Each structure stands twice: as C-alpha cells, then as structure tokens.
Amino acid sequence: MLNRYRLYQRAYGVYYWQDNQDSSKQGSLRTKDREVAEKLLHSKNESHRQPSINLAIARTYLAAHDVKMSTRTWADVMAEMSTHGIESTRARCQRAMDSHEFDTLRKRPIVQTTAEELLNLLHKNSNSFAHYLRRLHNLSLDIGWLAWPILAKRAWPKVRGKRKRAVTAEEHAKITASERNDEKRAYYDFLYETGAAQSDAAELEADKIDWQNGLLVYRRKKLGEDSEPARLTIGKRLREILSTRPKFGPLFPTIKTAGANARATEFRRRCRIAGVVGVSLHSYRHSWAQRAKKCGYPQRFAQDALGHSSRAVHEAYAKGAHVVLPALDQYEELAKKKIITMPRVSLEAAIAS
C-alpha cells in the first residue's frame, strides 16, 4: 500500500512531511535527526492506514484503567444525571433525557463520540438539548468517564434562550380583575407581593406567619431543609392579602392540591382571557426582582427574599428594570449633610486639659 505521507528535508536541515494525495498539505516534524523523523513519519502513516487497529489499542489501554470505559454509553451518563439533585430536579432531568432528541446519542459509546457528532446534534436541536448535552459532557468528565473533553469550553455554541420577562403592574391588574375565584386571585396577589416560587407559595401554611412580629418566615423547597429561611416583613399590602386567608392549615388549600402543572395551565388560561401574553407564574419572581431594583432595595435583601445564593442569577432576574438615576448634585448635598464638623482645639488647650 502506498504511504499517505512522504519525508523531505528543508535547506536548513529540518524534516517535513507532505501529503501524497494533496501536495499543498505539509507540516514540520520539528527535528533534524533523520532517524527520529522516519519514526515520526512511520507513525503518521500507520495512524492513517490502520485506524481500526488504533481504536482497538486505545480500548485496551482504557480497559486497564476502567473495565467499562470503552463500552459505557451516553445512556449511562443520562441515568447518572437523573440521580443528582432534589426530587423536582431529578424529575426535570429525567423528562429531558427521555426526549427523542437524545435517541441518536443514547446508545453511542462515550469514548467513540467525536466533536463533529456533538456539533451536528447541537445545530439540529433545541436550546434545551444543548443545555443538557453540555451538562452530560461535563458530568462525564467530572466522574472520570471521559479522559479529556470532546469539545473545549469555548467550542460549545452559546445557548440563547428566550428572554424571560416580568409581569407588569398593569398586566397583573388585568389578570386579577378577570379572576372570579377569591383564592386564585389572592394567590396571584401573593406572588406579586413576595416573589415566591409558585410551589412554595401554594404549599405555604398559616403557621409560617408571625403576626406578633409582623414576619412571614418560609424556606424554599428547592434549597432543602438545612437552608436559611426567608424572613419577610409583612407590609400593608401583604397584610391585606394574608388577612383573607385561613388562620390554620394551608393558606391556599385548593391550589395546593392542584399540582404545579395544573397551576401553570390554569394561569395560561387566565392570561388568555385577560389578554396578557408572554408570561408565566415564574414571571412573578422576575417582577419582584425588577421592582426591588427599581426602587433601590438593597440587593443582599432581595437575594435573600428570592432565595438566590448567586449574585449573577439574581441580576439576571432583575435585568430589565428601568432604574431612574438620581442627580449627582443631590447626592453631593446629602454627603455634605452627613459630614460632622469636629471642634478645633489648640495644642495649648489640649495639653492643659
């Protein structure tokens, strides 16, 4: 069989290879030693001539490290990912993994997957697929099922999802005005005033209200039982909402039994009736974050209220708020008022005292 690459030496002594099938393709072997150059060229020709043998050799080496490494498929990574996180996170991952978009990848051995295959899948499928595929890839690296990245970090296409927006005050007024059920109307008002997640609000109990100290104390389900609860001072509007709710047991008993999907579906129906488009129950969290940013509410308080440990996540929720900046001279005047002039005491008087 004719060798794919041939050897030649430049005038200054360095050996190069040239592709016999395409003479425009050339490259340096980075050596002036002919024996070393011939060995490198031989390896290059062998790698082209016997790719199947090279793959078998690679499998043998991998098996010495991990017996299942050469046969483990992406389905194994999907099964592993579905065991991570809290129950709702696991269920969400499982739904994503069951999507038909992953069918072509499911039985593919991890170590045999090429960058070209991943890129083709990324270009064909949705943003959600790209998000979960990257998580699968990174999980494989983290637990040692991949020896090196298939795609480098900068090679992954940027996921550009639909921009989440907040429920405006006008839209909220339309939604509640069209709702005849008192419990649902109070539930939407509660979300608007607290920014609580829909499930946290739906399952809230009356004993979480500390009327004596004027506090609403609850813990986000997503953060777990060991997380620090949010302690919200009950303002005038929130007090009016809570005063209409049961004094014992769930604050929203019917809504609690409906389930997250049913609540989301009912809210979409209510929005259609009210003529509001592009929002969901989760949009109330964006609305609260943007209202807080607009009025100058301290970010550390807003993060605690919404249960955001990450500043970047919170800023993403608050993005879109129209903040009107105060005049600089007003702040300068305030700064002058805060300066306390200390009495000047002469050195002689200080010594005498």
mmCIF file of N, CA and C in Angstrom, residues 102-175:
data_model
loop_
_atom_site.group_PDB
_atom_site.id
_atom_site.type_symbol
_atom_site.label_atom_id
_atom_site.label_comp_id
_atom_site.label_asym_id
_atom_site.label_seq_id
_atom_site.Cartn_x
_atom_site.Cartn_y
_atom_site.Cartn_z
ATOM 1 N N PHE A 102 -32.467 12.953 22.135
ATOM 2 C CA PHE A 102 -31.308 12.207 22.623
ATOM 3 C C PHE A 102 -31.231 10.783 22.060
ATOM 4 N N ASP A 103 -32.201 10.387 21.240
ATOM 5 C CA ASP A 103 -32.253 9.000 20.763
ATOM 6 C C ASP A 103 -31.012 8.608 19.967
ATOM 7 N N THR A 104 -30.509 9.513 19.123
ATOM 8 C CA THR A 104 -29.347 9.168 18.290
ATOM 9 C C THR A 104 -28.066 9.053 19.106
ATOM 10 N N LEU A 105 -28.063 9.650 20.283
ATOM 11 C CA LEU A 105 -26.859 9.651 21.118
ATOM 12 C C LEU A 105 -26.901 8.583 22.198
ATOM 13 N N ARG A 106 -28.095 8.120 22.516
ATOM 14 C CA ARG A 106 -28.302 7.284 23.701
ATOM 15 C C ARG A 106 -27.399 6.049 23.752
ATOM 16 N N LYS A 107 -27.295 5.312 22.647
ATOM 17 C CA LYS A 107 -26.539 4.061 22.638
ATOM 18 C C LYS A 107 -25.101 4.231 22.140
ATOM 19 N N ARG A 108 -24.700 5.460 21.908
ATOM 20 C CA ARG A 108 -23.358 5.725 21.392
ATOM 21 C C ARG A 108 -22.335 5.626 22.525
ATOM 22 N N PRO A 109 -21.253 4.812 22.369
ATOM 23 C CA PRO A 109 -20.203 4.768 23.394
ATOM 24 C C PRO A 109 -19.585 6.146 23.588
ATOM 25 N N ILE A 110 -19.354 6.520 24.820
ATOM 26 C CA ILE A 110 -18.857 7.862 25.133
ATOM 27 C C ILE A 110 -17.503 8.118 24.487
ATOM 28 N N VAL A 111 -16.573 7.158 24.632
ATOM 29 C CA VAL A 111 -15.194 7.382 24.171
ATOM 30 C C VAL A 111 -15.077 7.362 22.655
ATOM 31 N N GLN A 112 -16.122 6.888 21.946
ATOM 32 C CA GLN A 112 -16.092 6.868 20.492
ATOM 33 C C GLN A 112 -16.791 8.079 19.883
ATOM 34 N N THR A 113 -17.356 8.936 20.718
ATOM 35 C CA THR A 113 -18.075 10.115 20.238
ATOM 36 C C THR A 113 -17.088 11.193 19.817
ATOM 37 N N THR A 114 -17.307 11.760 18.655
ATOM 38 C CA THR A 114 -16.410 12.794 18.130
ATOM 39 C C THR A 114 -17.031 14.184 18.296
ATOM 40 N N ALA A 115 -16.188 15.189 18.196
ATOM 41 C CA ALA A 115 -16.645 16.571 18.285
ATOM 42 C C ALA A 115 -17.622 16.896 17.156
ATOM 43 N N GLU A 116 -17.377 16.331 15.976
ATOM 44 C CA GLU A 116 -18.245 16.585 14.837
ATOM 45 C C GLU A 116 -19.662 16.082 15.096
ATOM 46 N N GLU A 117 -19.773 14.911 15.730
ATOM 47 C CA GLU A 117 -21.098 14.372 16.051
ATOM 48 C C GLU A 117 -21.849 15.286 17.011
ATOM 49 N N LEU A 118 -21.158 15.756 18.041
ATOM 50 C CA LEU A 118 -21.806 16.642 19.005
ATOM 51 C C LEU A 118 -22.232 17.950 18.359
ATOM 52 N N LEU A 119 -21.376 18.514 17.528
ATOM 53 C CA LEU A 119 -21.712 19.775 16.871
ATOM 54 C C LEU A 119 -22.909 19.620 15.941
ATOM 55 N N ASN A 120 -22.979 18.498 15.212
ATOM 56 C CA ASN A 120 -24.121 18.259 14.327
ATOM 57 C C ASN A 120 -25.420 18.190 15.128
ATOM 58 N N LEU A 121 -25.375 17.522 16.284
ATOM 59 C CA LEU A 121 -26.561 17.422 17.129
ATOM 60 C C LEU A 121 -26.947 18.778 17.711
ATOM 61 N N LEU A 122 -25.951 19.553 18.097
ATOM 62 C CA LEU A 122 -26.218 20.870 18.672
ATOM 63 C C LEU A 122 -26.876 21.803 17.670
ATOM 64 N N HIS A 123 -26.452 21.720 16.401
ATOM 65 C CA HIS A 123 -27.009 22.601 15.369
ATOM 66 C C HIS A 123 -28.428 22.184 14.962
ATOM 67 N N LYS A 124 -28.751 20.897 15.149
ATOM 68 C CA LYS A 124 -30.057 20.396 14.707
ATOM 69 C C LYS A 124 -31.149 20.578 15.752
ATOM 70 N N ASN A 125 -30.765 20.611 17.037
ATOM 71 C CA ASN A 125 -31.764 20.536 18.098
ATOM 72 C C ASN A 125 -31.910 21.850 18.861
ATOM 73 N N SER A 126 -32.734 21.792 19.898
ATOM 74 C CA SER A 126 -33.148 22.991 20.622
ATOM 75 C C SER A 126 -32.108 23.464 21.635
ATOM 76 N N ASN A 127 -32.380 24.647 22.204
ATOM 77 C CA ASN A 127 -31.521 25.181 23.261
ATOM 78 C C ASN A 127 -31.540 24.295 24.492
ATOM 79 N N SER A 128 -32.688 23.721 24.787
ATOM 80 C CA SER A 128 -32.794 22.821 25.936
ATOM 81 C C SER A 128 -31.885 21.613 25.755
ATOM 82 N N PHE A 129 -31.856 21.071 24.532
ATOM 83 C CA PHE A 129 -30.972 19.938 24.238
ATOM 84 C C PHE A 129 -29.511 20.338 24.441
ATOM 85 N N ALA A 130 -29.129 21.523 23.959
ATOM 86 C CA ALA A 130 -27.748 21.993 24.103
ATOM 87 C C ALA A 130 -27.371 22.140 25.571
ATOM 88 N N HIS A 131 -28.299 22.639 26.368
ATOM 89 C CA HIS A 131 -28.041 22.811 27.803
ATOM 90 C C HIS A 131 -27.771 21.466 28.476
ATOM 91 N N TYR A 132 -28.632 20.492 28.219
ATOM 92 C CA TYR A 132 -28.477 19.188 28.887
ATOM 93 C C TYR A 132 -27.316 18.386 28.305
ATOM 94 N N LEU A 133 -27.037 18.546 27.013
ATOM 95 C CA LEU A 133 -25.895 17.837 26.427
ATOM 96 C C LEU A 133 -24.592 18.324 27.055
ATOM 97 N N ARG A 134 -24.491 19.609 27.270
ATOM 98 C CA ARG A 134 -23.273 20.136 27.906
ATOM 99 C C ARG A 134 -23.153 19.637 29.339
ATOM 100 N N ARG A 135 -24.270 19.536 30.031
ATOM 101 C CA ARG A 135 -24.243 19.009 31.394
ATOM 102 C C ARG A 135 -23.828 17.531 31.405
ATOM 103 N N LEU A 136 -24.283 16.774 30.426
ATOM 104 C CA LEU A 136 -23.878 15.370 30.314
ATOM 105 C C LEU A 136 -22.380 15.260 30.051
ATOM 106 N N HIS A 137 -21.898 16.082 29.141
ATOM 107 C CA HIS A 137 -20.478 16.088 28.789
ATOM 108 C C HIS A 137 -19.624 16.418 30.013
ATOM 109 N N ASN A 138 -20.011 17.456 30.755
ATOM 110 C CA ASN A 138 -19.238 17.874 31.925
ATOM 111 C C ASN A 138 -19.309 16.849 33.051
ATOM 112 N N LEU A 139 -20.475 16.214 33.206
ATOM 113 C CA LEU A 139 -20.601 15.166 34.227
ATOM 114 C C LEU A 139 -19.698 13.986 33.903
ATOM 115 N N SER A 140 -19.605 13.617 32.625
ATOM 116 C CA SER A 140 -18.725 12.519 32.202
ATOM 117 C C SER A 140 -17.268 12.817 32.544
ATOM 118 N N LEU A 141 -16.881 14.078 32.359
ATOM 119 C CA LEU A 141 -15.518 14.488 32.711
ATOM 120 C C LEU A 141 -15.297 14.455 34.219
ATOM 121 N N ASP A 142 -16.282 14.962 34.958
ATOM 122 C CA ASP A 142 -16.140 15.084 36.408
ATOM 123 C C ASP A 142 -15.997 13.731 37.092
ATOM 124 N N ILE A 143 -16.714 12.724 36.599
ATOM 125 C CA ILE A 143 -16.674 11.420 37.268
ATOM 126 C C ILE A 143 -15.691 10.454 36.600
ATOM 127 N N GLY A 144 -14.914 10.949 35.623
ATOM 128 C CA GLY A 144 -13.850 10.143 35.032
ATOM 129 C C GLY A 144 -14.269 9.186 33.945
ATOM 130 N N TRP A 145 -15.449 9.390 33.380
ATOM 131 C CA TRP A 145 -15.882 8.516 32.274
ATOM 132 C C TRP A 145 -15.377 9.027 30.933
ATOM 133 N N LEU A 146 -14.859 10.243 30.911
ATOM 134 C CA LEU A 146 -14.170 10.799 29.751
ATOM 135 C C LEU A 146 -12.768 11.214 30.204
ATOM 136 N N ALA A 147 -11.773 10.804 29.416
ATOM 137 C CA ALA A 147 -10.390 11.123 29.796
ATOM 138 C C ALA A 147 -10.040 12.572 29.465
ATOM 139 N N TRP A 148 -10.713 13.151 28.455
ATOM 140 C CA TRP A 148 -10.450 14.536 28.039
ATOM 141 C C TRP A 148 -11.723 15.078 27.380
ATOM 142 N N PRO A 149 -11.877 16.389 27.300
ATOM 143 C CA PRO A 149 -13.095 16.962 26.713
ATOM 144 C C PRO A 149 -13.233 16.620 25.235
ATOM 145 N N ILE A 150 -14.438 16.310 24.819
ATOM 146 C CA ILE A 150 -14.712 16.111 23.391
ATOM 147 C C ILE A 150 -14.765 17.471 22.702
ATOM 148 N N LEU A 151 -15.407 18.412 23.355
ATOM 149 C CA LEU A 151 -15.456 19.799 22.880
ATOM 150 C C LEU A 151 -14.869 20.696 23.953
ATOM 151 N N ALA A 152 -13.945 21.551 23.564
ATOM 152 C CA ALA A 152 -13.383 22.505 24.514
ATOM 153 C C ALA A 152 -14.466 23.490 24.947
ATOM 154 N N LYS A 153 -14.239 24.147 26.070
ATOM 155 C CA LYS A 153 -15.236 25.052 26.641
ATOM 156 C C LYS A 153 -15.672 26.127 25.653
ATOM 157 N N ARG A 154 -14.700 26.706 24.933
ATOM 158 C CA ARG A 154 -15.032 27.794 24.000
ATOM 159 C C ARG A 154 -15.655 27.308 22.701
ATOM 160 N N ALA A 155 -15.622 25.996 22.469
ATOM 161 C CA ALA A 155 -16.182 25.455 21.227
ATOM 162 C C ALA A 155 -17.687 25.204 21.317
ATOM 163 N N TRP A 156 -18.219 25.228 22.531
ATOM 164 C CA TRP A 156 -19.653 24.986 22.681
ATOM 165 C C TRP A 156 -20.430 26.208 22.197
ATOM 166 N N PRO A 157 -21.444 26.008 21.361
ATOM 167 C CA PRO A 157 -22.253 27.150 20.916
ATOM 168 C C PRO A 157 -22.955 27.803 22.103
ATOM 169 N N LYS A 158 -23.042 29.113 22.074
ATOM 170 C CA LYS A 158 -23.703 29.833 23.157
ATOM 171 C C LYS A 158 -25.198 29.599 23.089
ATOM 172 N N VAL A 159 -25.776 29.216 24.231
ATOM 173 C CA VAL A 159 -27.217 28.968 24.285
ATOM 174 C C VAL A 159 -27.929 30.309 24.432
ATOM 175 N N ARG A 160 -28.785 30.614 23.495
ATOM 176 C CA ARG A 160 -29.545 31.870 23.535
ATOM 177 C C ARG A 160 -31.026 31.531 23.685
ATOM 178 N N GLY A 161 -31.448 31.449 24.921
ATOM 179 C CA GLY A 161 -32.836 31.121 25.197
ATOM 180 C C GLY A 161 -33.744 32.330 25.075
ATOM 181 N N LYS A 162 -35.026 32.094 25.178
ATOM 182 C CA LYS A 162 -35.991 33.183 25.138
ATOM 183 C C LYS A 162 -35.833 34.028 26.398
ATOM 184 N N ARG A 163 -35.862 35.319 26.207
ATOM 185 C CA ARG A 163 -35.696 36.217 27.350
ATOM 186 C C ARG A 163 -36.929 36.165 28.241
ATOM 187 N N LYS A 164 -36.694 35.915 29.525
ATOM 188 C CA LYS A 164 -37.790 35.879 30.493
ATOM 189 C C LYS A 164 -38.165 37.304 30.857
ATOM 190 N N ARG A 165 -39.443 37.558 30.962
ATOM 191 C CA ARG A 165 -39.850 38.914 31.313
ATOM 192 C C ARG A 165 -40.768 38.897 32.522
ATOM 193 N N ALA A 166 -40.928 40.053 33.101
ATOM 194 C CA ALA A 166 -41.727 40.178 34.319
ATOM 195 C C ALA A 166 -43.187 40.474 33.986
ATOM 196 N N VAL A 167 -44.046 40.220 34.963
ATOM 197 C CA VAL A 167 -45.440 40.639 34.874
ATOM 198 C C VAL A 167 -45.491 42.093 35.307
ATOM 199 N N THR A 168 -45.986 42.967 34.454
ATOM 200 C CA THR A 168 -46.075 44.381 34.808
ATOM 201 C C THR A 168 -47.262 44.612 35.745
ATOM 202 N N ALA A 169 -47.274 45.774 36.377
ATOM 203 C CA ALA A 169 -48.370 46.105 37.293
ATOM 204 C C ALA A 169 -49.708 46.136 36.542
ATOM 205 N N GLU A 170 -49.698 46.651 35.318
ATOM 206 C CA GLU A 170 -50.929 46.720 34.516
ATOM 207 C C GLU A 170 -51.416 45.320 34.156
ATOM 208 N N GLU A 171 -50.479 44.442 33.781
ATOM 209 C CA GLU A 171 -50.860 43.068 33.426
ATOM 210 C C GLU A 171 -51.393 42.323 34.642
ATOM 211 N N HIS A 172 -50.755 42.528 35.782
ATOM 212 C CA HIS A 172 -51.238 41.866 37.000
ATOM 213 C C HIS A 172 -52.647 42.338 37.346
ATOM 214 N N ALA A 173 -52.895 43.621 37.169
ATOM 215 C CA ALA A 173 -54.235 44.148 37.444
ATOM 216 C C ALA A 173 -55.267 43.511 36.516
ATOM 217 N N LYS A 174 -54.918 43.312 35.245
ATOM 218 C CA LYS A 174 -55.838 42.669 34.299
ATOM 219 C C LYS A 174 -56.112 41.221 34.696
ATOM 220 N N ILE A 175 -55.054 40.524 35.102
ATOM 221 C CA ILE A 175 -55.188 39.107 35.467
ATOM 222 C C ILE A 175 -56.105 38.944 36.674
#
